[in-house]
PDB file of C-alpha atoms in Angstrom:
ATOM      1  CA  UNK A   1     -15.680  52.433 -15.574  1.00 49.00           C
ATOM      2  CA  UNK A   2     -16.748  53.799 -18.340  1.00 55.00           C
ATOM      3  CA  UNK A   3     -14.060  56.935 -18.354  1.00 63.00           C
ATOM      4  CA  UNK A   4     -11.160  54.062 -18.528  1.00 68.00           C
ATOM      5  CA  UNK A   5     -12.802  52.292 -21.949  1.00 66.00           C
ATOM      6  CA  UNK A   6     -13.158  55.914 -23.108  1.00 69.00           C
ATOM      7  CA  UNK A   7      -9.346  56.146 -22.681  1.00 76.00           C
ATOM      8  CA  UNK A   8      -8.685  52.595 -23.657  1.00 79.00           C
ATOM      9  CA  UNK A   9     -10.153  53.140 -26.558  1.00 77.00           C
ATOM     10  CA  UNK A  10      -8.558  56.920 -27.041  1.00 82.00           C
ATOM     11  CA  UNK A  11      -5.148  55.176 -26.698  1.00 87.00           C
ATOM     12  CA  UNK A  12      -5.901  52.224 -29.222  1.00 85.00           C
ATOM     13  CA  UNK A  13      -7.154  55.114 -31.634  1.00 85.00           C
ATOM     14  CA  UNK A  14      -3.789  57.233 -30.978  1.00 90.00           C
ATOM     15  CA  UNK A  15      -1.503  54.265 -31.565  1.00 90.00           C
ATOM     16  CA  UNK A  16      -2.994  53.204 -34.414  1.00 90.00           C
ATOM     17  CA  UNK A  17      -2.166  57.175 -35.504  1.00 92.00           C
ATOM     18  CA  UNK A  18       1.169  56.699 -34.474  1.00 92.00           C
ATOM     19  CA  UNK A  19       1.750  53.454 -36.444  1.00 91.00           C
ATOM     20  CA  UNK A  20       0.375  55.329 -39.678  1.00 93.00           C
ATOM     21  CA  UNK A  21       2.700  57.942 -38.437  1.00 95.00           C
ATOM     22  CA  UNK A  22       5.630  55.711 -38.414  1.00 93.00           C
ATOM     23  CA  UNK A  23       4.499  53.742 -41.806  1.00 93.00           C
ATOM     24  CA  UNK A  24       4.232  57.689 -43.232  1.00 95.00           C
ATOM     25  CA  UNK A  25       7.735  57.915 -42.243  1.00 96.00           C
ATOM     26  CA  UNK A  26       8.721  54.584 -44.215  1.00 95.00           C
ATOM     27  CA  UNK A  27       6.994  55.515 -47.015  1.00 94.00           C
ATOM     28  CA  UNK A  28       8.598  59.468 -47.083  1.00 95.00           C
ATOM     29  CA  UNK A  29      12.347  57.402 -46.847  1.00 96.00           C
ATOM     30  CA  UNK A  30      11.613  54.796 -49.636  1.00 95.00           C
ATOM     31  CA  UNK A  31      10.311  57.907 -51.840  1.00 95.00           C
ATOM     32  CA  UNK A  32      13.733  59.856 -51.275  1.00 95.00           C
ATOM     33  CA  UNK A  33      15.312  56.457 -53.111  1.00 95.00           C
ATOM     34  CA  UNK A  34      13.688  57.270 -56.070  1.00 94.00           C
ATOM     35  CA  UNK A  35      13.300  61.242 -55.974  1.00 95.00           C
ATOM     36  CA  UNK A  36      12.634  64.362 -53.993  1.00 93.00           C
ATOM     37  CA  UNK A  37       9.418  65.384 -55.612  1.00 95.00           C
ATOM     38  CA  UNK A  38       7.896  61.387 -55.288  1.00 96.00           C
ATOM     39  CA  UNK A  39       9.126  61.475 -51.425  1.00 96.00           C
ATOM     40  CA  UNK A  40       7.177  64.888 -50.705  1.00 96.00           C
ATOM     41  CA  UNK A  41       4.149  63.538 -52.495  1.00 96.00           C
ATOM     42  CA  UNK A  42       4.665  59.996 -50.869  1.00 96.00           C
ATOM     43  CA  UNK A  43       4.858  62.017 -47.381  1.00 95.00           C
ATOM     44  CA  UNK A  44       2.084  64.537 -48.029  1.00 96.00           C
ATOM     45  CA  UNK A  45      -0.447  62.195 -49.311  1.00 96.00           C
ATOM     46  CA  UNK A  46       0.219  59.449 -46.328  1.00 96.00           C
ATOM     47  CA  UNK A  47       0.043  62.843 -43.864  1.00 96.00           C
ATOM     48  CA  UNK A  48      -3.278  63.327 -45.006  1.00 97.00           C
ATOM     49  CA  UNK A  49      -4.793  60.487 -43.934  1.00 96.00           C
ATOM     50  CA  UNK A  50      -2.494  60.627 -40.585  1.00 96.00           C
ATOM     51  CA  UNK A  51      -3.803  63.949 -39.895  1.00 96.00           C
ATOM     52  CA  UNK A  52      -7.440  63.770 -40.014  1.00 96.00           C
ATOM     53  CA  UNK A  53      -7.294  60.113 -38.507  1.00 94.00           C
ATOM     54  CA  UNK A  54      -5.952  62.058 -35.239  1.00 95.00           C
ATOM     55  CA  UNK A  55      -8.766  64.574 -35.821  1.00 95.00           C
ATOM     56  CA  UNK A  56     -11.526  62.077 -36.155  1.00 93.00           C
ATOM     57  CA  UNK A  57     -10.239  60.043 -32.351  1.00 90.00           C
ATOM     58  CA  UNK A  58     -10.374  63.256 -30.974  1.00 90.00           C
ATOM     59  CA  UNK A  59     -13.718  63.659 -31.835  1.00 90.00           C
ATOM     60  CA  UNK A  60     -15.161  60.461 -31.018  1.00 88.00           C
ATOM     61  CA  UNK A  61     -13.168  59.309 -28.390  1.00 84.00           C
ATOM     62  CA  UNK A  62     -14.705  62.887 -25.934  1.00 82.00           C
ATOM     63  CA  UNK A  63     -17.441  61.023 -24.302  1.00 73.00           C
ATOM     64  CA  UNK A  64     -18.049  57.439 -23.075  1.00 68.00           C
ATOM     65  CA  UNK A  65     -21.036  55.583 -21.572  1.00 64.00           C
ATOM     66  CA  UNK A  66     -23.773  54.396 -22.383  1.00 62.00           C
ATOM     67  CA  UNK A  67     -25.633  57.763 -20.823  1.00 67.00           C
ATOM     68  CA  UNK A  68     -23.511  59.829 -23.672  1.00 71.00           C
ATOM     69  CA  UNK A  69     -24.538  57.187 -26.817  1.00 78.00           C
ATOM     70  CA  UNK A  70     -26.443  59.649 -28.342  1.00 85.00           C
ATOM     71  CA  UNK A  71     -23.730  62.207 -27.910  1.00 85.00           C
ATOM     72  CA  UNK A  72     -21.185  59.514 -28.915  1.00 83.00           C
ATOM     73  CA  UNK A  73     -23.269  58.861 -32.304  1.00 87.00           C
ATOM     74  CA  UNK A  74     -23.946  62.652 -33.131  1.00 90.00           C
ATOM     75  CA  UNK A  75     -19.597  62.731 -32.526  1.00 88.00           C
ATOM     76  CA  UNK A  76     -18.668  60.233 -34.514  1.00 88.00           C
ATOM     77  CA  UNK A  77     -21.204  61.089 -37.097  1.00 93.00           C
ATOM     78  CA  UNK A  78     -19.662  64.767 -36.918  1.00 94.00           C
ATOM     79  CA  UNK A  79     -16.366  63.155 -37.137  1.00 92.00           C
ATOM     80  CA  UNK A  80     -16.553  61.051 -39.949  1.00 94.00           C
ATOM     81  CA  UNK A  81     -17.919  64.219 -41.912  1.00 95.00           C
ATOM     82  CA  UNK A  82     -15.191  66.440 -41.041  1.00 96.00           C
ATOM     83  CA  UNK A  83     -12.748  63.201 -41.804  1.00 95.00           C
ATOM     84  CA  UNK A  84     -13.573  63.283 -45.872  1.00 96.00           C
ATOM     85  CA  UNK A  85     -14.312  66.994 -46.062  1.00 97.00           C
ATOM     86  CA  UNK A  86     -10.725  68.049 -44.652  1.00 97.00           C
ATOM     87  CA  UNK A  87      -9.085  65.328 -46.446  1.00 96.00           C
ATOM     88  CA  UNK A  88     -10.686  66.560 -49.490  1.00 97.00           C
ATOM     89  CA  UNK A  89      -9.715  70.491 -48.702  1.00 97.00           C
ATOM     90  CA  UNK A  90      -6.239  68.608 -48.023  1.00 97.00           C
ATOM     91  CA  UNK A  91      -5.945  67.141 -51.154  1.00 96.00           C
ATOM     92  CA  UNK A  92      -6.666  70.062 -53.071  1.00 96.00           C
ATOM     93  CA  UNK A  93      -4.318  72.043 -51.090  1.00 96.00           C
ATOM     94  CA  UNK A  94      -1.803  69.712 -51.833  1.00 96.00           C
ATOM     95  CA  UNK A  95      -2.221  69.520 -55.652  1.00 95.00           C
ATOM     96  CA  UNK A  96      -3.148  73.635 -55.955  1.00 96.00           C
ATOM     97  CA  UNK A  97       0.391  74.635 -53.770  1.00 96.00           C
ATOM     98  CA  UNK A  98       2.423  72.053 -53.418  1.00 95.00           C
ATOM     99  CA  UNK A  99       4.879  70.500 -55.929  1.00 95.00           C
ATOM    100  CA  UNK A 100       3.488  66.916 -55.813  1.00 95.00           C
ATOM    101  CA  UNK A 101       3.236  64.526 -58.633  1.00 95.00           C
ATOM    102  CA  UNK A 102      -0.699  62.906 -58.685  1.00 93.00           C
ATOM    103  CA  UNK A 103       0.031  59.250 -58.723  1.00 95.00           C
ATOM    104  CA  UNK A 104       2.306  59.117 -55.618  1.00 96.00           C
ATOM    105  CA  UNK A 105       0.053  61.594 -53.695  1.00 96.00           C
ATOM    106  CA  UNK A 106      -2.619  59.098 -53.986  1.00 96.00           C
ATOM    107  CA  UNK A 107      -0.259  56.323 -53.207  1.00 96.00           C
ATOM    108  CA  UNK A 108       0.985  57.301 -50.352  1.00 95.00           C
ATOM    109  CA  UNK A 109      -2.852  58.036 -49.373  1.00 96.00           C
ATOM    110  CA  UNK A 110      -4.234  54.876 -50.444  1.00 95.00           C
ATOM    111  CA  UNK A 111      -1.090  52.655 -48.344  1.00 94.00           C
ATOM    112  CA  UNK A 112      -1.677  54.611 -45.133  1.00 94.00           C
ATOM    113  CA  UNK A 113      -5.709  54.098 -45.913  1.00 93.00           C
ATOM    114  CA  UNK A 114      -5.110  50.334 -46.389  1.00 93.00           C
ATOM    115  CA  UNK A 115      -3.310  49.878 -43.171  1.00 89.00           C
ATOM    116  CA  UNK A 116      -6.221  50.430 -41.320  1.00 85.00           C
ATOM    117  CA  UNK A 117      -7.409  47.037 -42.449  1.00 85.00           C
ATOM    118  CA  UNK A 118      -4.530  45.581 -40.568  1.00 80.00           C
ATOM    119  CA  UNK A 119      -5.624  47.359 -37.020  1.00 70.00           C
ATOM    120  CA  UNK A 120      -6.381  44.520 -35.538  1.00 71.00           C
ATOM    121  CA  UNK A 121      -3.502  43.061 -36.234  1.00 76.00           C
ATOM    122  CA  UNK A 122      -0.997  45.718 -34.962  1.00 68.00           C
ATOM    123  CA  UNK A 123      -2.999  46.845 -32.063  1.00 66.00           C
ATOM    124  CA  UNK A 124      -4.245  44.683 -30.355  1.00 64.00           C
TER     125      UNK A 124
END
């Protein structure tokens, strides 16, 4: 029982990647409207987020049951941690070697961010 609302909840987690994934994509095609540079920064900064998102359900979503809720705390307390360090190391990777303009870097980060308000909404 409580392996299938581990993987219930894995999936919801991973499809809820996949729609960033796919709203990452959107945003990389509207950028190449307006230029190459504000497409790979669109992309990169959205990729980001998509990235450690997929990290951070890994994490979490390992162990179910209410025998593993201290294990499931210490994981998504782990999780979360590794979530803003490696978007931080990320970010400055992205600014240090990559050609990306600031503002639509942080864009692209902030839209695929937002979305996760609308979870509910999109997976339901």
């Amino acid at each position: 029982m409580s392996q299938s609302l581990a993987r219930k909840g894995r999936m919801q987690a991973y499809k809820m990647v996949l729609v960033q994934l796919a709203i990452s994509f959107v945003l990389f095609l509207i950028g190449l409207l307006i230029s190459g540079t504000v497409s790979l920064s669109l992309g990169v900064g959205s990729l980001i987020v998509v990235l450690v998102n997929f990290i951070f359900a890994t994490i979490v979503f390992r162990k179910s049951g209410a025998q593993a809720a201290l294990e499931i705390k210490k994981a998504f307390n782990f999780g979360e941690s590794l979530k803003l360090m490696l978007a931080a190391v990320l970010m400055a990777f992205a600014f240090i070697v990559l050609p990306v303009q600031g503002a639509p870097l942080l864009i692209g980060y902030s839209i695929i961010v937002l979305s996760q308000w609308f979870a509910p909404l999109i997976i339901k």
